[in-house]
Amino acid sequence: MLLILTCLALGVTYSGVAAQSTDTDSVQVYAVGQDLRLRPGVGGDIQFEISGSVTSPGACMGSTLCNVPTRMDNAERSIRAANVSTSSISSLISSQISSLRYNVTLPSAHSTLLSSQQSSIDAQSTVASGLNVTINSLSTMQTRISSLQTALNTTLQNHSALLANQSRLIATLSSSVSTLTAQQNQVCSGVLTVPNSTITYPIERIPGSVAYVNCLATHGIIGTPVVHCLRNGSWEVTGVSCVEIFCRTQSLGNVLTPGVPDGASNIQFIDRSTCATQAGTVFNVTLLLARVPNPGNRKKFLLFRRPPDTRTGIYTIANEQQISLPSATAGTNETVEMSPPWPVQVGDCIGWRHVSNGIVHYVGGGNDVAWLYGNQPTGTFDTFAWSGGPRTYSYYVGFVPDTC
């Protein structure tokens, strides 16, 4: 009897040849690493046994392989009970071998499963490593967030302090505005009084505004002319006053020099060399008499004024003063007071008129004098149309300028 057996154990194929022995009661199957014996049993039963063991790298990884002899013993008992023929035994053995092949295949699947689990473990390790990196990154981010939170808290604290300072500043400004408003409501409504002056008031008489003191022409300022409006609504008048100015009297005219009297009658003269160069006042006139005026020889002094926007030589008579010297003596100096004094403007010139002969000494040369015979002119007239020549008459007027 020839049997070919093939066994798988952990992926290793075992094969052998069974040959009929000379011993009539046993058949031996040879296989690599195995010894399978078939022998006639008691009562005609066929018995078999497997001596040795199925071993290979990875064997005995489960109870199935380690119990192969046990499974064969079970087969042996089954064969004995059934009393089957040799062909039936062959079929049974083939079936058991197939079962053994299936069982031996299990360690290979288990190894594949273990390899798959190892790969899964490796993948999970990779994921875990990635998670660790992510956790480290999150930790770093958390640290940065904490730093940012600290900086934000500091900024918020600084901002809160700034807002508090701004609130205090606003309160201070509001208080200042209220104070200023209250002060502005306290206007300096009272009348500012400084003797011998006029006052120029500001448009709004509020605290801090100023008024100006203007002294009269005959008075000068002492102190500052600026007067402040105080917060309490009163004027600060301290140390300011206007005092009278006593300007020195100047002589406007000529030196009193003896000469000859004028012999003409009913005539008027203008001395264009005796004219005011500044505003002021003429208080009197002094003259050197050549004759004593009689009651019929009316003589008077005249003040000639040039109207504005007219050419040179055009004048009008602005004032006059009658001369009366009932007790005068020829050859003496006589002074006549102007009543009232003459206000004089810049450019005003001195003149005179007499009905009979002249009473004042004069000499030839010197001043620019013009004369006109006939009655006293009225309105405006052109003195350049008069006769004239260089003469110097012995008179002068007492003149006090407005500004010393």
PDB file of C-alpha atoms in Angstrom, residues 68-247:
ATOM      1  CA  VAL A  68      -1.595  16.543  17.236  1.00  0.00           C
ATOM      2  CA  PRO A  69      -0.859  13.052  18.715  1.00  0.00           C
ATOM      3  CA  THR A  70      -4.031  13.397  20.751  1.00  0.00           C
ATOM      4  CA  ARG A  71      -6.045  14.170  17.622  1.00  0.00           C
ATOM      5  CA  MET A  72      -4.508  11.150  15.941  1.00  0.00           C
ATOM      6  CA  ASP A  73      -5.405   8.948  18.897  1.00  0.00           C
ATOM      7  CA  ASN A  74      -8.970  10.184  18.518  1.00  0.00           C
ATOM      8  CA  ALA A  75      -8.816   9.215  14.852  1.00  0.00           C
ATOM      9  CA  GLU A  76      -7.420   5.864  15.790  1.00  0.00           C
ATOM     10  CA  ARG A  77     -10.290   5.202  18.154  1.00  0.00           C
ATOM     11  CA  SER A  78     -12.734   6.259  15.504  1.00  0.00           C
ATOM     12  CA  ILE A  79     -11.235   3.901  12.979  1.00  0.00           C
ATOM     13  CA  ARG A  80     -11.265   1.040  15.447  1.00  0.00           C
ATOM     14  CA  ALA A  81     -14.884   1.562  16.264  1.00  0.00           C
ATOM     15  CA  ALA A  82     -15.942   1.743  12.667  1.00  0.00           C
ATOM     16  CA  ASN A  83     -13.812  -1.200  11.529  1.00  0.00           C
ATOM     17  CA  VAL A  84     -13.334   0.476   8.203  1.00  0.00           C
ATOM     18  CA  SER A  85     -11.365  -0.787   5.325  1.00  0.00           C
ATOM     19  CA  THR A  86      -7.949   0.350   4.252  1.00  0.00           C
ATOM     20  CA  SER A  87      -9.484   2.716   1.669  1.00  0.00           C
ATOM     21  CA  SER A  88     -11.708   4.164   4.322  1.00  0.00           C
ATOM     22  CA  ILE A  89      -8.676   4.634   6.535  1.00  0.00           C
ATOM     23  CA  SER A  90      -6.936   6.380   3.684  1.00  0.00           C
ATOM     24  CA  SER A  91      -9.888   8.710   3.238  1.00  0.00           C
ATOM     25  CA  LEU A  92     -10.069   9.364   6.942  1.00  0.00           C
ATOM     26  CA  ILE A  93      -6.380  10.063   7.097  1.00  0.00           C
ATOM     27  CA  SER A  94      -6.704  12.465   4.188  1.00  0.00           C
ATOM     28  CA  SER A  95      -9.548  14.181   6.008  1.00  0.00           C
ATOM     29  CA  GLN A  96      -7.509  14.436   9.182  1.00  0.00           C
ATOM     30  CA  ILE A  97      -4.503  15.683   7.227  1.00  0.00           C
ATOM     31  CA  SER A  98      -6.711  18.396   5.696  1.00  0.00           C
ATOM     32  CA  SER A  99      -7.983  19.264   9.165  1.00  0.00           C
ATOM     33  CA  LEU A 100      -4.413  19.331  10.366  1.00  0.00           C
ATOM     34  CA  ARG A 101      -3.466  21.562   7.420  1.00  0.00           C
ATOM     35  CA  TYR A 102      -6.259  23.964   8.384  1.00  0.00           C
ATOM     36  CA  ASN A 103      -5.202  23.955  12.023  1.00  0.00           C
ATOM     37  CA  VAL A 104      -1.553  24.398  11.128  1.00  0.00           C
ATOM     38  CA  THR A 105      -2.504  27.411   8.965  1.00  0.00           C
ATOM     39  CA  LEU A 106      -3.925  29.210  11.992  1.00  0.00           C
ATOM     40  CA  PRO A 107      -0.507  30.238  13.427  1.00  0.00           C
ATOM     41  CA  SER A 108       0.279  31.977  10.092  1.00  0.00           C
ATOM     42  CA  ALA A 109      -3.003  33.988  10.267  1.00  0.00           C
ATOM     43  CA  HIS A 110      -2.303  34.711  13.875  1.00  0.00           C
ATOM     44  CA  SER A 111       1.144  36.009  12.888  1.00  0.00           C
ATOM     45  CA  THR A 112      -0.454  38.174  10.196  1.00  0.00           C
ATOM     46  CA  LEU A 113      -2.901  39.483  12.790  1.00  0.00           C
ATOM     47  CA  LEU A 114      -0.025  40.210  15.170  1.00  0.00           C
ATOM     48  CA  SER A 115       1.854  41.989  12.362  1.00  0.00           C
ATOM     49  CA  SER A 116      -1.264  44.016  11.576  1.00  0.00           C
ATOM     50  CA  GLN A 117      -1.673  44.849  15.256  1.00  0.00           C
ATOM     51  CA  GLN A 118       1.992  45.850  15.405  1.00  0.00           C
ATOM     52  CA  SER A 119       1.490  48.108  12.400  1.00  0.00           C
ATOM     53  CA  SER A 120      -1.551  49.553  14.131  1.00  0.00           C
ATOM     54  CA  ILE A 121       0.487  50.077  17.277  1.00  0.00           C
ATOM     55  CA  ASP A 122       3.229  51.755  15.216  1.00  0.00           C
ATOM     56  CA  ALA A 123       0.648  53.973  13.563  1.00  0.00           C
ATOM     57  CA  GLN A 124      -0.826  54.814  16.962  1.00  0.00           C
ATOM     58  CA  SER A 125       2.698  55.586  18.200  1.00  0.00           C
ATOM     59  CA  THR A 126       3.164  57.915  15.254  1.00  0.00           C
ATOM     60  CA  VAL A 127      -0.149  59.550  16.035  1.00  0.00           C
ATOM     61  CA  ALA A 128       0.807  59.764  19.699  1.00  0.00           C
ATOM     62  CA  SER A 129       4.134  61.363  18.710  1.00  0.00           C
ATOM     63  CA  GLY A 130       2.262  63.836  16.578  1.00  0.00           C
ATOM     64  CA  LEU A 131      -0.111  64.480  19.465  1.00  0.00           C
ATOM     65  CA  ASN A 132       2.876  65.110  21.734  1.00  0.00           C
ATOM     66  CA  VAL A 133       4.209  67.678  19.241  1.00  0.00           C
ATOM     67  CA  THR A 134       0.763  69.240  19.058  1.00  0.00           C
ATOM     68  CA  ILE A 135       0.523  69.285  22.846  1.00  0.00           C
ATOM     69  CA  ASN A 136       3.962  70.919  23.044  1.00  0.00           C
ATOM     70  CA  SER A 137       2.874  73.516  20.458  1.00  0.00           C
ATOM     71  CA  LEU A 138      -0.339  74.098  22.397  1.00  0.00           C
ATOM     72  CA  SER A 139       1.685  74.502  25.572  1.00  0.00           C
ATOM     73  CA  THR A 140       3.897  77.071  23.850  1.00  0.00           C
ATOM     74  CA  MET A 141       0.828  78.852  22.521  1.00  0.00           C
ATOM     75  CA  GLN A 142      -0.702  78.783  25.991  1.00  0.00           C
ATOM     76  CA  THR A 143       2.466  80.393  27.370  1.00  0.00           C
ATOM     77  CA  ARG A 144       2.313  83.079  24.701  1.00  0.00           C
ATOM     78  CA  ILE A 145      -1.383  83.631  25.350  1.00  0.00           C
ATOM     79  CA  SER A 146      -0.603  84.018  29.050  1.00  0.00           C
ATOM     80  CA  SER A 147       2.083  86.598  28.217  1.00  0.00           C
ATOM     81  CA  LEU A 148      -0.327  88.437  25.927  1.00  0.00           C
ATOM     82  CA  GLN A 149      -2.998  88.317  28.604  1.00  0.00           C
ATOM     83  CA  THR A 150      -0.544  89.794  31.108  1.00  0.00           C
ATOM     84  CA  ALA A 151       0.413  92.537  28.650  1.00  0.00           C
ATOM     85  CA  LEU A 152      -3.264  93.196  27.918  1.00  0.00           C
ATOM     86  CA  ASN A 153      -4.028  93.448  31.615  1.00  0.00           C
ATOM     87  CA  THR A 154      -1.174  95.926  32.026  1.00  0.00           C
ATOM     88  CA  THR A 155      -2.461  97.930  29.050  1.00  0.00           C
ATOM     89  CA  LEU A 156      -5.968  97.928  30.469  1.00  0.00           C
ATOM     90  CA  GLN A 157      -4.644  99.116  33.812  1.00  0.00           C
ATOM     91  CA  ASN A 158      -2.692 101.904  32.105  1.00  0.00           C
ATOM     92  CA  HIS A 159      -5.763 102.785  30.060  1.00  0.00           C
ATOM     93  CA  SER A 160      -7.878 102.881  33.193  1.00  0.00           C
ATOM     94  CA  ALA A 161      -5.343 105.201  34.830  1.00  0.00           C
ATOM     95  CA  LEU A 162      -5.352 107.403  31.727  1.00  0.00           C
ATOM     96  CA  LEU A 163      -9.133 107.560  31.747  1.00  0.00           C
ATOM     97  CA  ALA A 164      -9.042 108.501  35.401  1.00  0.00           C
ATOM     98  CA  ASN A 165      -6.550 111.300  34.669  1.00  0.00           C
ATOM     99  CA  GLN A 166      -8.703 112.491  31.773  1.00  0.00           C
ATOM    100  CA  SER A 167     -11.745 112.526  34.012  1.00  0.00           C
ATOM    101  CA  ARG A 168      -9.887 114.618  36.576  1.00  0.00           C
ATOM    102  CA  LEU A 169      -8.681 116.968  33.835  1.00  0.00           C
ATOM    103  CA  ILE A 170     -12.194 117.336  32.452  1.00  0.00           C
ATOM    104  CA  ALA A 171     -13.483 118.096  35.928  1.00  0.00           C
ATOM    105  CA  THR A 172     -10.756 120.719  36.400  1.00  0.00           C
ATOM    106  CA  LEU A 173     -11.505 122.287  33.021  1.00  0.00           C
ATOM    107  CA  SER A 174     -15.218 122.328  33.774  1.00  0.00           C
ATOM    108  CA  SER A 175     -14.526 124.044  37.054  1.00  0.00           C
ATOM    109  CA  SER A 176     -12.262 126.569  35.321  1.00  0.00           C
ATOM    110  CA  VAL A 177     -14.904 127.252  32.674  1.00  0.00           C
ATOM    111  CA  SER A 178     -17.490 127.770  35.379  1.00  0.00           C
ATOM    112  CA  THR A 179     -15.156 130.145  37.198  1.00  0.00           C
ATOM    113  CA  LEU A 180     -14.393 132.077  34.019  1.00  0.00           C
ATOM    114  CA  THR A 181     -18.080 132.248  33.161  1.00  0.00           C
ATOM    115  CA  ALA A 182     -18.848 133.611  36.597  1.00  0.00           C
ATOM    116  CA  GLN A 183     -16.025 136.123  36.288  1.00  0.00           C
ATOM    117  CA  GLN A 184     -17.192 137.239  32.867  1.00  0.00           C
ATOM    118  CA  ASN A 185     -20.630 137.853  34.258  1.00  0.00           C
ATOM    119  CA  GLN A 186     -19.063 140.379  36.654  1.00  0.00           C
ATOM    120  CA  VAL A 187     -18.640 143.270  34.208  1.00  0.00           C
ATOM    121  CA  CYS A 188     -17.080 146.592  35.156  1.00  0.00           C
ATOM    122  CA  SER A 189     -20.223 148.637  34.745  1.00  0.00           C
ATOM    123  CA  GLY A 190     -19.113 151.511  36.942  1.00  0.00           C
ATOM    124  CA  VAL A 191     -17.919 154.877  35.613  1.00  0.00           C
ATOM    125  CA  LEU A 192     -14.147 155.333  35.647  1.00  0.00           C
ATOM    126  CA  THR A 193     -13.256 158.795  36.980  1.00  0.00           C
ATOM    127  CA  VAL A 194      -9.843 160.411  36.543  1.00  0.00           C
ATOM    128  CA  PRO A 195      -9.910 164.242  36.881  1.00  0.00           C
ATOM    129  CA  ASN A 196      -8.863 166.321  33.854  1.00  0.00           C
ATOM    130  CA  SER A 197      -9.179 163.388  31.456  1.00  0.00           C
ATOM    131  CA  THR A 198     -11.473 161.536  29.153  1.00  0.00           C
ATOM    132  CA  ILE A 199     -11.853 157.727  29.264  1.00  0.00           C
ATOM    133  CA  THR A 200     -11.879 155.308  26.329  1.00  0.00           C
ATOM    134  CA  TYR A 201     -13.786 152.187  27.413  1.00  0.00           C
ATOM    135  CA  PRO A 202     -13.500 148.695  25.883  1.00  0.00           C
ATOM    136  CA  ILE A 203     -16.403 147.293  23.882  1.00  0.00           C
ATOM    137  CA  GLU A 204     -16.974 144.562  26.480  1.00  0.00           C
ATOM    138  CA  ARG A 205     -16.259 145.554  30.054  1.00  0.00           C
ATOM    139  CA  ILE A 206     -15.355 142.047  31.202  1.00  0.00           C
ATOM    140  CA  PRO A 207     -12.573 141.073  33.614  1.00  0.00           C
ATOM    141  CA  GLY A 208      -9.196 141.408  31.894  1.00  0.00           C
ATOM    142  CA  SER A 209     -10.309 144.127  29.494  1.00  0.00           C
ATOM    143  CA  VAL A 210      -8.687 147.570  29.669  1.00  0.00           C
ATOM    144  CA  ALA A 211      -9.741 151.197  29.489  1.00  0.00           C
ATOM    145  CA  TYR A 212      -7.456 154.101  28.535  1.00  0.00           C
ATOM    146  CA  VAL A 213      -7.056 157.451  30.298  1.00  0.00           C
ATOM    147  CA  ASN A 214      -6.637 160.433  27.973  1.00  0.00           C
ATOM    148  CA  CYS A 215      -5.461 163.586  29.774  1.00  0.00           C
ATOM    149  CA  LEU A 216      -6.533 166.981  28.547  1.00  0.00           C
ATOM    150  CA  ALA A 217      -4.159 168.924  26.307  1.00  0.00           C
ATOM    151  CA  THR A 218      -3.113 171.113  29.228  1.00  0.00           C
ATOM    152  CA  HIS A 219      -2.426 168.141  31.480  1.00  0.00           C
ATOM    153  CA  GLY A 220       0.001 165.262  31.514  1.00  0.00           C
ATOM    154  CA  ILE A 221      -0.366 161.648  32.654  1.00  0.00           C
ATOM    155  CA  ILE A 222       1.251 160.370  35.827  1.00  0.00           C
ATOM    156  CA  GLY A 223       1.388 156.586  36.051  1.00  0.00           C
ATOM    157  CA  THR A 224       0.103 154.244  33.346  1.00  0.00           C
ATOM    158  CA  PRO A 225      -2.839 155.277  31.153  1.00  0.00           C
ATOM    159  CA  VAL A 226      -4.071 151.643  31.066  1.00  0.00           C
ATOM    160  CA  VAL A 227      -6.753 150.737  33.622  1.00  0.00           C
ATOM    161  CA  HIS A 228      -7.757 147.065  34.035  1.00  0.00           C
ATOM    162  CA  CYS A 229     -11.184 145.640  34.752  1.00  0.00           C
ATOM    163  CA  LEU A 230     -10.842 143.389  37.815  1.00  0.00           C
ATOM    164  CA  ARG A 231     -12.585 140.072  38.451  1.00  0.00           C
ATOM    165  CA  ASN A 232     -14.741 141.611  41.147  1.00  0.00           C
ATOM    166  CA  GLY A 233     -16.243 143.997  38.591  1.00  0.00           C
ATOM    167  CA  SER A 234     -14.310 147.137  39.591  1.00  0.00           C
ATOM    168  CA  TRP A 235     -11.721 149.261  37.775  1.00  0.00           C
ATOM    169  CA  GLU A 236      -8.126 149.175  38.986  1.00  0.00           C
ATOM    170  CA  VAL A 237      -7.428 152.884  39.358  1.00  0.00           C
ATOM    171  CA  THR A 238      -4.101 152.991  41.163  1.00  0.00           C
ATOM    172  CA  GLY A 239      -1.548 155.760  40.854  1.00  0.00           C
ATOM    173  CA  VAL A 240      -2.945 157.270  37.633  1.00  0.00           C
ATOM    174  CA  SER A 241      -3.727 160.981  37.441  1.00  0.00           C
ATOM    175  CA  CYS A 242      -3.618 163.945  35.074  1.00  0.00           C
ATOM    176  CA  VAL A 243      -1.686 167.017  36.254  1.00  0.00           C
ATOM    177  CA  GLU A 244      -1.623 170.465  34.662  1.00  0.00           C
ATOM    178  CA  ILE A 245       1.267 171.165  32.337  1.00  0.00           C
ATOM    179  CA  PHE A 246       2.846 174.603  32.586  1.00  0.00           C
ATOM    180  CA  CYS A 247       4.594 175.083  29.303  1.00  0.00           C
TER     181      CYS A 247
END
